[in-house]
Amino acid sequence: MVTEISGESGTGKTQICMQLMLQALLPPSKRGLQGGSYYISTHKSMSEVRFDELKESYCTRYAKILTPKIVESGITIAHLTDKNKDELMLYVDDLKRKLEAKENIRVLIIDSITA
């Protein structure tokens, strides 16, 4: 499934993506996908501070099944903010290999393809 989320700057698109990555780690009984996520950021808008806050919140809420270690091992974040278009295309061409190297990836987020 491919889904595009679009909207004005500051409307919560990245926030939704961060929550989706964390939710994907949970088992189906908690409406999760019991798998990991791969997040590619092509601009500087992903707030590591906000992600850490969400991670802490999820780990507290789901303390019996989700720990910071599980989050760190289940979510890969690639910052490609200094890449030009050709370098980004090379990265995307190699993405299948990168995803196959990780186990059980259920969610792939590219934020943003137009950056």
JSON list of C-alpha atoms in Angstrom, two decimals:
[
{"chain": "A", "resi": 1, "resn": "MET", "atom": "CA", "xyz": [0.00, 0.00, 0.00]},
{"chain": "A", "resi": 2, "resn": "VAL", "atom": "CA", "xyz": [1.25, 3.49, -0.82]},
{"chain": "A", "resi": 3, "resn": "THR", "atom": "CA", "xyz": [-0.18, 6.49, 0.98]},
{"chain": "A", "resi": 4, "resn": "GLU", "atom": "CA", "xyz": [0.68, 10.13, 0.44]},
{"chain": "A", "resi": 5, "resn": "ILE", "atom": "CA", "xyz": [0.22, 12.64, 3.22]},
{"chain": "A", "resi": 6, "resn": "SER", "atom": "CA", "xyz": [0.27, 16.24, 2.10]},
{"chain": "A", "resi": 7, "resn": "GLY", "atom": "CA", "xyz": [-0.46, 19.59, 3.65]},
{"chain": "A", "resi": 8, "resn": "GLU", "atom": "CA", "xyz": [0.90, 22.94, 4.68]},
{"chain": "A", "resi": 9, "resn": "SER", "atom": "CA", "xyz": [4.04, 23.19, 6.76]},
{"chain": "A", "resi": 10, "resn": "GLY", "atom": "CA", "xyz": [3.41, 22.68, 10.47]},
{"chain": "A", "resi": 11, "resn": "THR", "atom": "CA", "xyz": [0.15, 20.73, 10.11]},
{"chain": "A", "resi": 12, "resn": "GLY", "atom": "CA", "xyz": [1.43, 17.51, 11.70]},
{"chain": "A", "resi": 13, "resn": "LYS", "atom": "CA", "xyz": [2.49, 15.34, 8.75]},
{"chain": "A", "resi": 14, "resn": "THR", "atom": "CA", "xyz": [5.80, 14.36, 10.34]},
{"chain": "A", "resi": 15, "resn": "GLN", "atom": "CA", "xyz": [4.07, 13.85, 13.70]},
{"chain": "A", "resi": 16, "resn": "ILE", "atom": "CA", "xyz": [1.71, 11.32, 12.12]},
{"chain": "A", "resi": 17, "resn": "CYS", "atom": "CA", "xyz": [4.67, 9.52, 10.54]},
{"chain": "A", "resi": 18, "resn": "MET", "atom": "CA", "xyz": [6.51, 9.31, 13.87]},
{"chain": "A", "resi": 19, "resn": "GLN", "atom": "CA", "xyz": [3.41, 7.89, 15.56]},
{"chain": "A", "resi": 20, "resn": "LEU", "atom": "CA", "xyz": [2.96, 5.39, 12.72]},
{"chain": "A", "resi": 21, "resn": "MET", "atom": "CA", "xyz": [6.53, 4.14, 13.17]},
{"chain": "A", "resi": 22, "resn": "LEU", "atom": "CA", "xyz": [5.98, 3.58, 16.88]},
{"chain": "A", "resi": 23, "resn": "GLN", "atom": "CA", "xyz": [2.55, 2.01, 16.41]},
{"chain": "A", "resi": 24, "resn": "ALA", "atom": "CA", "xyz": [3.99, -0.44, 13.86]},
{"chain": "A", "resi": 25, "resn": "LEU", "atom": "CA", "xyz": [6.21, -1.93, 16.58]},
{"chain": "A", "resi": 26, "resn": "LEU", "atom": "CA", "xyz": [3.21, -3.05, 18.61]},
{"chain": "A", "resi": 27, "resn": "PRO", "atom": "CA", "xyz": [1.54, -6.44, 18.21]},
{"chain": "A", "resi": 28, "resn": "PRO", "atom": "CA", "xyz": [-1.73, -6.76, 16.27]},
{"chain": "A", "resi": 29, "resn": "SER", "atom": "CA", "xyz": [-3.64, -7.04, 19.56]},
{"chain": "A", "resi": 30, "resn": "LYS", "atom": "CA", "xyz": [-2.63, -3.40, 20.19]},
{"chain": "A", "resi": 31, "resn": "ARG", "atom": "CA", "xyz": [-3.40, -2.39, 16.58]},
{"chain": "A", "resi": 32, "resn": "GLY", "atom": "CA", "xyz": [0.22, -2.62, 15.53]},
{"chain": "A", "resi": 33, "resn": "LEU", "atom": "CA", "xyz": [2.04, -4.47, 12.77]},
{"chain": "A", "resi": 34, "resn": "GLN", "atom": "CA", "xyz": [4.61, -6.23, 14.97]},
{"chain": "A", "resi": 35, "resn": "GLY", "atom": "CA", "xyz": [7.39, -4.98, 12.73]},
{"chain": "A", "resi": 36, "resn": "GLY", "atom": "CA", "xyz": [9.94, -2.29, 12.18]},
{"chain": "A", "resi": 37, "resn": "SER", "atom": "CA", "xyz": [10.02, 0.97, 10.26]},
{"chain": "A", "resi": 38, "resn": "TYR", "atom": "CA", "xyz": [12.47, 2.71, 7.97]},
{"chain": "A", "resi": 39, "resn": "TYR", "atom": "CA", "xyz": [12.29, 6.51, 7.92]},
{"chain": "A", "resi": 40, "resn": "ILE", "atom": "CA", "xyz": [14.13, 8.57, 5.31]},
{"chain": "A", "resi": 41, "resn": "SER", "atom": "CA", "xyz": [14.28, 12.29, 6.01]},
{"chain": "A", "resi": 42, "resn": "THR", "atom": "CA", "xyz": [15.36, 14.53, 3.14]},
{"chain": "A", "resi": 43, "resn": "HIS", "atom": "CA", "xyz": [14.94, 17.77, 5.07]},
{"chain": "A", "resi": 44, "resn": "LYS", "atom": "CA", "xyz": [15.58, 19.00, 8.56]},
{"chain": "A", "resi": 45, "resn": "SER", "atom": "CA", "xyz": [12.00, 19.06, 9.85]},
{"chain": "A", "resi": 46, "resn": "MET", "atom": "CA", "xyz": [12.05, 15.79, 11.80]},
{"chain": "A", "resi": 47, "resn": "SER", "atom": "CA", "xyz": [12.46, 16.78, 15.40]},
{"chain": "A", "resi": 48, "resn": "GLU", "atom": "CA", "xyz": [14.59, 14.28, 17.30]},
{"chain": "A", "resi": 49, "resn": "VAL", "atom": "CA", "xyz": [13.36, 15.90, 20.52]},
{"chain": "A", "resi": 50, "resn": "ARG", "atom": "CA", "xyz": [9.72, 15.33, 19.56]},
{"chain": "A", "resi": 51, "resn": "PHE", "atom": "CA", "xyz": [10.44, 11.77, 18.48]},
{"chain": "A", "resi": 52, "resn": "ASP", "atom": "CA", "xyz": [12.14, 11.08, 21.83]},
{"chain": "A", "resi": 53, "resn": "GLU", "atom": "CA", "xyz": [9.06, 12.47, 23.63]},
{"chain": "A", "resi": 54, "resn": "LEU", "atom": "CA", "xyz": [6.76, 10.21, 21.62]},
{"chain": "A", "resi": 55, "resn": "LYS", "atom": "CA", "xyz": [9.05, 7.23, 22.16]},
{"chain": "A", "resi": 56, "resn": "GLU", "atom": "CA", "xyz": [8.99, 7.81, 25.92]},
{"chain": "A", "resi": 57, "resn": "SER", "atom": "CA", "xyz": [5.20, 8.15, 25.86]},
{"chain": "A", "resi": 58, "resn": "TYR", "atom": "CA", "xyz": [4.75, 4.90, 23.91]},
{"chain": "A", "resi": 59, "resn": "CYS", "atom": "CA", "xyz": [7.22, 3.05, 26.13]},
{"chain": "A", "resi": 60, "resn": "THR", "atom": "CA", "xyz": [5.34, 4.22, 29.21]},
{"chain": "A", "resi": 61, "resn": "ARG", "atom": "CA", "xyz": [1.91, 3.41, 27.79]},
{"chain": "A", "resi": 62, "resn": "TYR", "atom": "CA", "xyz": [2.97, -0.03, 26.52]},
{"chain": "A", "resi": 63, "resn": "ALA", "atom": "CA", "xyz": [5.62, -0.77, 29.17]},
{"chain": "A", "resi": 64, "resn": "LYS", "atom": "CA", "xyz": [4.97, -4.51, 29.17]},
{"chain": "A", "resi": 65, "resn": "ILE", "atom": "CA", "xyz": [5.71, -4.88, 25.45]},
{"chain": "A", "resi": 66, "resn": "LEU", "atom": "CA", "xyz": [7.72, -1.84, 24.32]},
{"chain": "A", "resi": 67, "resn": "THR", "atom": "CA", "xyz": [11.09, -0.67, 25.63]},
{"chain": "A", "resi": 68, "resn": "PRO", "atom": "CA", "xyz": [13.49, 2.00, 24.35]},
{"chain": "A", "resi": 69, "resn": "LYS", "atom": "CA", "xyz": [15.79, -0.82, 23.19]},
{"chain": "A", "resi": 70, "resn": "ILE", "atom": "CA", "xyz": [13.00, -2.37, 21.11]},
{"chain": "A", "resi": 71, "resn": "VAL", "atom": "CA", "xyz": [12.25, 1.05, 19.58]},
{"chain": "A", "resi": 72, "resn": "GLU", "atom": "CA", "xyz": [15.91, 1.65, 18.74]},
{"chain": "A", "resi": 73, "resn": "SER", "atom": "CA", "xyz": [16.31, -1.76, 17.14]},
{"chain": "A", "resi": 74, "resn": "GLY", "atom": "CA", "xyz": [12.99, -1.58, 15.28]},
{"chain": "A", "resi": 75, "resn": "ILE", "atom": "CA", "xyz": [13.22, 1.88, 13.76]},
{"chain": "A", "resi": 76, "resn": "THR", "atom": "CA", "xyz": [15.89, 3.02, 11.33]},
{"chain": "A", "resi": 77, "resn": "ILE", "atom": "CA", "xyz": [16.17, 6.74, 10.60]},
{"chain": "A", "resi": 78, "resn": "ALA", "atom": "CA", "xyz": [18.27, 7.89, 7.65]},
{"chain": "A", "resi": 79, "resn": "HIS", "atom": "CA", "xyz": [19.00, 11.62, 7.39]},
{"chain": "A", "resi": 80, "resn": "LEU", "atom": "CA", "xyz": [19.75, 12.53, 3.79]},
{"chain": "A", "resi": 81, "resn": "THR", "atom": "CA", "xyz": [19.55, 16.30, 4.12]},
{"chain": "A", "resi": 82, "resn": "ASP", "atom": "CA", "xyz": [22.85, 17.00, 2.39]},
{"chain": "A", "resi": 83, "resn": "LYS", "atom": "CA", "xyz": [22.20, 14.89, -0.72]},
{"chain": "A", "resi": 84, "resn": "ASN", "atom": "CA", "xyz": [21.54, 16.25, -4.18]},
{"chain": "A", "resi": 85, "resn": "LYS", "atom": "CA", "xyz": [18.93, 14.73, -6.50]},
{"chain": "A", "resi": 86, "resn": "ASP", "atom": "CA", "xyz": [21.34, 12.25, -8.09]},
{"chain": "A", "resi": 87, "resn": "GLU", "atom": "CA", "xyz": [22.62, 11.04, -4.71]},
{"chain": "A", "resi": 88, "resn": "LEU", "atom": "CA", "xyz": [19.03, 10.59, -3.49]},
{"chain": "A", "resi": 89, "resn": "MET", "atom": "CA", "xyz": [18.18, 8.53, -6.56]},
{"chain": "A", "resi": 90, "resn": "LEU", "atom": "CA", "xyz": [21.21, 6.29, -5.95]},
{"chain": "A", "resi": 91, "resn": "TYR", "atom": "CA", "xyz": [20.07, 5.81, -2.35]},
{"chain": "A", "resi": 92, "resn": "VAL", "atom": "CA", "xyz": [16.55, 4.91, -3.50]},
{"chain": "A", "resi": 93, "resn": "ASP", "atom": "CA", "xyz": [17.95, 2.50, -6.10]},
{"chain": "A", "resi": 94, "resn": "ASP", "atom": "CA", "xyz": [19.81, 0.71, -3.28]},
{"chain": "A", "resi": 95, "resn": "LEU", "atom": "CA", "xyz": [16.82, 0.86, -0.93]},
{"chain": "A", "resi": 96, "resn": "LYS", "atom": "CA", "xyz": [15.59, -2.66, -1.67]},
{"chain": "A", "resi": 97, "resn": "ARG", "atom": "CA", "xyz": [18.90, -4.10, -0.47]},
{"chain": "A", "resi": 98, "resn": "LYS", "atom": "CA", "xyz": [18.84, -1.91, 2.63]},
{"chain": "A", "resi": 99, "resn": "LEU", "atom": "CA", "xyz": [15.30, -3.01, 3.49]},
{"chain": "A", "resi": 100, "resn": "GLU", "atom": "CA", "xyz": [16.07, -6.68, 2.93]},
{"chain": "A", "resi": 101, "resn": "ALA", "atom": "CA", "xyz": [19.05, -6.37, 5.29]},
{"chain": "A", "resi": 102, "resn": "LYS", "atom": "CA", "xyz": [16.69, -5.27, 8.06]},
{"chain": "A", "resi": 103, "resn": "GLU", "atom": "CA", "xyz": [14.29, -7.84, 9.43]},
{"chain": "A", "resi": 104, "resn": "ASN", "atom": "CA", "xyz": [10.54, -7.42, 9.40]},
{"chain": "A", "resi": 105, "resn": "ILE", "atom": "CA", "xyz": [10.19, -3.87, 8.04]},
{"chain": "A", "resi": 106, "resn": "ARG", "atom": "CA", "xyz": [6.48, -3.07, 7.81]},
{"chain": "A", "resi": 107, "resn": "VAL", "atom": "CA", "xyz": [6.55, 0.70, 7.26]},
{"chain": "A", "resi": 108, "resn": "LEU", "atom": "CA", "xyz": [8.67, 2.81, 4.92]},
{"chain": "A", "resi": 109, "resn": "ILE", "atom": "CA", "xyz": [8.42, 6.59, 5.19]},
{"chain": "A", "resi": 110, "resn": "ILE", "atom": "CA", "xyz": [10.08, 9.07, 2.85]},
{"chain": "A", "resi": 111, "resn": "ASP", "atom": "CA", "xyz": [9.76, 12.60, 4.22]},
{"chain": "A", "resi": 112, "resn": "SER", "atom": "CA", "xyz": [9.79, 14.32, 1.76]},
{"chain": "A", "resi": 113, "resn": "ILE", "atom": "CA", "xyz": [10.14, 13.12, -1.80]},
{"chain": "A", "resi": 114, "resn": "THR", "atom": "CA", "xyz": [9.89, 16.69, -3.09]},
{"chain": "A", "resi": 115, "resn": "ALA", "atom": "CA", "xyz": [12.50, 18.23, -0.78]}
]
